[in-house]
PDB file of C-alpha atoms in Angstrom:
ATOM      1  CA  MET A  26     -48.013  32.782-141.622  1.00 61.00           C
ATOM      2  CA  ILE A  27     -46.126  34.772-139.996  1.00 71.00           C
ATOM      3  CA  ALA A  28     -47.002  37.046-137.305  1.00 73.00           C
ATOM      4  CA  GLN A  29     -46.615  40.883-136.523  1.00 81.00           C
ATOM      5  CA  ILE A  30     -45.427  42.525-133.868  1.00 82.00           C
ATOM      6  CA  ASP A  31     -47.107  45.521-134.058  1.00 86.00           C
ATOM      7  CA  GLY A  32     -44.894  47.473-131.237  1.00 85.00           C
ATOM      8  CA  ARG A  33     -45.061  50.790-131.314  1.00 88.00           C
ATOM      9  CA  THR A  34     -46.902  50.850-127.835  1.00 89.00           C
ATOM     10  CA  MET A  35     -45.535  47.563-126.748  1.00 87.00           C
ATOM     11  CA  GLU A  36     -41.928  48.334-124.103  1.00 89.00           C
ATOM     12  CA  VAL A  37     -39.337  46.599-125.751  1.00 87.00           C
ATOM     13  CA  CYS A  38     -39.444  44.220-122.870  1.00 85.00           C
ATOM     14  CA  GLN A  39     -42.580  43.321-124.000  1.00 88.00           C
ATOM     15  CA  ILE A  40     -41.279  42.230-127.273  1.00 85.00           C
ATOM     16  CA  ILE A  41     -38.707  40.211-126.510  1.00 84.00           C
ATOM     17  CA  LYS A  42     -41.364  38.754-124.830  1.00 84.00           C
ATOM     18  CA  LEU A  43     -43.263  37.718-128.425  1.00 84.00           C
ATOM     19  CA  LEU A  44     -40.081  37.243-129.776  1.00 83.00           C
ATOM     20  CA  ASN A  45     -38.287  34.387-127.690  1.00 79.00           C
ATOM     21  CA  ARG A  46     -41.202  32.335-128.424  1.00 72.00           C
ATOM     22  CA  PRO A  47     -40.860  28.302-129.343  1.00 68.00           C
ATOM     23  CA  SER A  48     -40.045  27.985-133.003  1.00 68.00           C
ATOM     24  CA  HIS A  49     -42.803  26.359-135.453  1.00 66.00           C
ATOM     25  CA  LEU A  50     -40.089  24.158-136.370  1.00 68.00           C
ATOM     26  CA  ASP A  51     -39.383  21.920-133.208  1.00 73.00           C
ATOM     27  CA  PHE A  52     -41.082  18.316-133.283  1.00 80.00           C
ATOM     28  CA  PRO A  53     -40.236  16.746-130.334  1.00 85.00           C
ATOM     29  CA  GLN A  54     -42.356  14.118-130.035  1.00 88.00           C
ATOM     30  CA  GLU A  55     -42.887  13.333-133.577  1.00 85.00           C
ATOM     31  CA  ASN A  56     -38.630  13.997-134.002  1.00 86.00           C
ATOM     32  CA  LYS A  57     -38.869  10.946-131.300  1.00 92.00           C
ATOM     33  CA  ARG A  58     -41.021   9.191-133.235  1.00 91.00           C
ATOM     34  CA  VAL A  59     -38.679   8.907-136.310  1.00 89.00           C
ATOM     35  CA  LYS A  60     -36.385   7.591-134.537  1.00 93.00           C
ATOM     36  CA  GLU A  61     -38.193   5.421-133.744  1.00 95.00           C
ATOM     37  CA  ILE A  62     -39.499   4.345-136.581  1.00 94.00           C
ATOM     38  CA  VAL A  63     -35.890   4.966-138.332  1.00 93.00           C
ATOM     39  CA  GLY A  64     -34.688   2.477-135.228  1.00 95.00           C
ATOM     40  CA  SER A  65     -37.004  -0.047-135.830  1.00 96.00           C
ATOM     41  CA  ILE A  66     -36.553  -0.539-139.474  1.00 94.00           C
ATOM     42  CA  ARG A  67     -32.150  -0.470-138.776  1.00 94.00           C
ATOM     43  CA  GLN A  68     -32.698  -3.430-137.066  1.00 97.00           C
ATOM     44  CA  ARG A  69     -35.832  -5.527-137.784  1.00 97.00           C
ATOM     45  CA  GLY A  70     -34.664  -4.522-141.734  1.00 93.00           C
ATOM     46  CA  LEU A  71     -37.764  -5.302-144.696  1.00 93.00           C
ATOM     47  CA  SER A  72     -40.222  -6.967-142.058  1.00 95.00           C
ATOM     48  CA  ALA A  73     -40.421  -3.535-139.814  1.00 95.00           C
ATOM     49  CA  LEU A  74     -40.824  -1.211-143.255  1.00 93.00           C
ATOM     50  CA  LEU A  75     -43.955  -2.920-144.116  1.00 94.00           C
ATOM     51  CA  GLU A  76     -45.589  -2.692-141.311  1.00 95.00           C
ATOM     52  CA  PHE A  77     -45.170   0.801-141.749  1.00 93.00           C
ATOM     53  CA  ILE A  78     -46.582   0.606-144.653  1.00 91.00           C
ATOM     54  CA  GLN A  79     -49.957  -0.615-143.630  1.00 93.00           C
ATOM     55  CA  LYS A  80     -50.174   1.791-140.330  1.00 93.00           C
ATOM     56  CA  TYR A  81     -49.066   5.085-142.023  1.00 88.00           C
ATOM     57  CA  ASP A  82     -50.092   4.726-145.590  1.00 87.00           C
ATOM     58  CA  GLY A  83     -52.426   1.008-145.063  1.00 90.00           C
ATOM     59  CA  VAL A  84     -50.545  -0.969-147.986  1.00 89.00           C
ATOM     60  CA  GLY A  85     -50.899  -4.130-147.482  1.00 92.00           C
ATOM     61  CA  PHE A  86     -47.682  -4.516-149.237  1.00 92.00           C
ATOM     62  CA  THR A  87     -45.780  -8.225-148.584  1.00 91.00           C
ATOM     63  CA  ASP A  88     -42.175  -8.117-150.416  1.00 91.00           C
ATOM     64  CA  ALA A  89     -39.256  -5.700-150.962  1.00 89.00           C
ATOM     65  CA  LYS A  90     -40.483  -5.941-154.940  1.00 90.00           C
ATOM     66  CA  ASP A  91     -43.271  -4.440-153.825  1.00 90.00           C
ATOM     67  CA  LEU A  92     -41.952  -1.503-153.723  1.00 88.00           C
ATOM     68  CA  LEU A  93     -40.447  -0.827-157.171  1.00 88.00           C
ATOM     69  CA  VAL A  94     -42.890   1.477-159.165  1.00 88.00           C
ATOM     70  CA  THR A  95     -42.727  -0.576-162.598  1.00 92.00           C
ATOM     71  CA  LYS A  96     -41.867   0.898-165.988  1.00 94.00           C
ATOM     72  CA  GLU A  97     -46.119   0.657-166.556  1.00 96.00           C
ATOM     73  CA  GLU A  98     -46.721   2.653-163.396  1.00 94.00           C
ATOM     74  CA  ILE A  99     -44.487   5.000-163.672  1.00 93.00           C
ATOM     75  CA  ASP A 100     -45.799   5.729-167.459  1.00 95.00           C
ATOM     76  CA  GLN A 101     -49.170   5.286-166.320  1.00 96.00           C
ATOM     77  CA  ALA A 102     -49.048   8.110-163.913  1.00 92.00           C
ATOM     78  CA  TYR A 103     -47.336  10.405-166.571  1.00 92.00           C
ATOM     79  CA  SER A 104     -51.410   9.065-168.965  1.00 95.00           C
ATOM     80  CA  MET A 105     -53.103  11.378-166.050  1.00 95.00           C
ATOM     81  CA  VAL A 106     -51.652  14.551-164.746  1.00 93.00           C
ATOM     82  CA  PRO A 107     -51.439  17.382-168.508  1.00 95.00           C
ATOM     83  CA  ASP A 108     -48.487  17.678-170.442  1.00 95.00           C
ATOM     84  CA  ASN A 109     -48.534  21.258-169.183  1.00 95.00           C
ATOM     85  CA  PHE A 110     -47.371  19.972-165.931  1.00 92.00           C
ATOM     86  CA  ILE A 111     -44.464  17.734-166.721  1.00 93.00           C
ATOM     87  CA  ALA A 112     -42.260  19.913-167.998  1.00 95.00           C
ATOM     88  CA  ILE A 113     -43.133  22.136-165.054  1.00 93.00           C
ATOM     89  CA  ILE A 114     -41.574  19.231-163.061  1.00 92.00           C
ATOM     90  CA  GLU A 115     -39.656  18.459-165.856  1.00 94.00           C
ATOM     91  CA  LYS A 116     -38.310  22.346-165.221  1.00 95.00           C
ATOM     92  CA  SER A 117     -38.197  21.753-161.203  1.00 93.00           C
ATOM     93  CA  LYS A 118     -36.112  19.219-162.422  1.00 94.00           C
ATOM     94  CA  ASP A 119     -33.542  20.728-164.290  1.00 95.00           C
ATOM     95  CA  ARG A 120     -33.231  23.781-162.159  1.00 94.00           C
ATOM     96  CA  ILE A 121     -32.336  20.717-160.007  1.00 92.00           C
ATOM     97  CA  TRP A 122     -29.849  18.981-161.514  1.00 92.00           C
ATOM     98  CA  ARG A 123     -28.016  22.375-161.777  1.00 94.00           C
ATOM     99  CA  TYR A 124     -27.612  23.410-158.631  1.00 93.00           C
ATOM    100  CA  HIS A 125     -26.666  21.008-157.124  1.00 91.00           C
ATOM    101  CA  SER A 126     -24.206  19.601-159.652  1.00 91.00           C
ATOM    102  CA  ARG A 127     -21.972  21.722-158.907  1.00 92.00           C
ATOM    103  CA  GLN A 128     -21.657  20.346-154.987  1.00 90.00           C
ATOM    104  CA  LYS A 129     -20.843  16.774-156.591  1.00 86.00           C
ATOM    105  CA  GLN A 130     -17.666  15.832-154.827  1.00 86.00           C
ATOM    106  CA  ASN A 131     -14.846  13.418-156.706  1.00 87.00           C
ATOM    107  CA  SER A 132     -12.652  10.128-156.007  1.00 89.00           C
ATOM    108  CA  TRP A 133      -9.045  11.360-154.786  1.00 84.00           C
ATOM    109  CA  ILE A 134      -6.282   9.104-155.703  1.00 79.00           C
ATOM    110  CA  SER A 135      -4.769   8.385-152.208  1.00 77.00           C
ATOM    111  CA  PHE A 136      -1.267   9.767-150.107  1.00 74.00           C
ATOM    112  CA  GLU A 137       0.201   9.066-147.798  1.00 74.00           C
ATOM    113  CA  ASN A 138       0.488  10.731-144.430  1.00 74.00           C
ATOM    114  CA  ASP A 139       3.510  11.702-142.060  1.00 77.00           C
ATOM    115  CA  SER A 140       2.202   8.611-139.531  1.00 77.00           C
ATOM    116  CA  GLU A 141       2.266   6.722-143.258  1.00 76.00           C
ATOM    117  CA  SER A 142      -1.529   5.444-143.084  1.00 79.00           C
ATOM    118  CA  ILE A 143      -2.969   5.144-146.420  1.00 80.00           C
ATOM    119  CA  LEU A 144      -5.176   8.285-147.144  1.00 83.00           C
ATOM    120  CA  GLY A 145      -7.667   9.135-150.132  1.00 86.00           C
ATOM    121  CA  GLN A 146     -11.241   9.061-150.967  1.00 87.00           C
ATOM    122  CA  LYS A 147     -14.133   7.385-153.298  1.00 87.00           C
ATOM    123  CA  ILE A 148     -17.263   8.855-155.046  1.00 88.00           C
ATOM    124  CA  GLN A 149     -19.372   5.988-156.196  1.00 88.00           C
ATOM    125  CA  PRO A 150     -23.073   6.914-157.287  1.00 85.00           C
ATOM    126  CA  MET A 151     -25.373   4.351-155.501  1.00 87.00           C
ATOM    127  CA  ASP A 152     -27.556   1.898-158.212  1.00 87.00           C
ATOM    128  CA  GLU A 153     -30.860   2.358-155.870  1.00 81.00           C
ATOM    129  CA  VAL A 154     -32.187   4.146-153.959  1.00 81.00           C
ATOM    130  CA  GLY A 155     -35.660   4.339-152.185  1.00 79.00           C
ATOM    131  CA  ILE A 156     -37.689   7.735-150.974  1.00 79.00           C
ATOM    132  CA  TYR A 157     -40.158   8.650-149.076  1.00 76.00           C
ATOM    133  CA  VAL A 158     -42.633  10.646-150.121  1.00 76.00           C
ATOM    134  CA  PRO A 159     -45.108  12.006-146.782  1.00 70.00           C
ATOM    135  CA  GLY A 160     -48.134  12.189-148.370  1.00 69.00           C
ATOM    136  CA  GLY A 161     -51.368  13.595-146.582  1.00 68.00           C
ATOM    137  CA  ARG A 162     -53.141  16.617-147.149  1.00 72.00           C
ATOM    138  CA  ALA A 163     -50.917  18.326-149.834  1.00 72.00           C
ATOM    139  CA  SER A 164     -48.404  17.619-152.015  1.00 74.00           C
ATOM    140  CA  TYR A 165     -45.885  18.425-152.778  1.00 77.00           C
ATOM    141  CA  PRO A 166     -43.660  17.848-155.570  1.00 80.00           C
ATOM    142  CA  SER A 167     -40.241  19.733-154.818  1.00 78.00           C
ATOM    143  CA  SER A 168     -39.771  16.892-152.264  1.00 77.00           C
ATOM    144  CA  VAL A 169     -39.712  13.971-155.027  1.00 81.00           C
ATOM    145  CA  LEU A 170     -37.667  15.987-157.098  1.00 85.00           C
TER     146      LEU A 170
END
């Protein structure tokens, strides 16, 4: 909730003091923990990832294949929600896709610069990606999209 300040009866220094509060987006402890998790996964790979899934989500996966969502699971999920919800999600997906497709970069032909170095850029899509969808007390489909 956005705090409201009625400064009509306050001194300027009081208003400034109220405005100079720490950001609600500053989470030093959480940021430290996330860096530790990412570092551990980079260092130990899949075993660390599976440990964190067990610890934070309570799911005991034993293999990377367990992390893949099957077509059957997707079909089952579709059958569990109303059609109007699917329509809303698809409309949101289309809007997001249209927006971000304008950000797409292209590969460009390499060239030699003054020092005879060959330069260029190749943009290549990934075949697969992994995402973490936070759970907890609220559901945010937009985070997944």
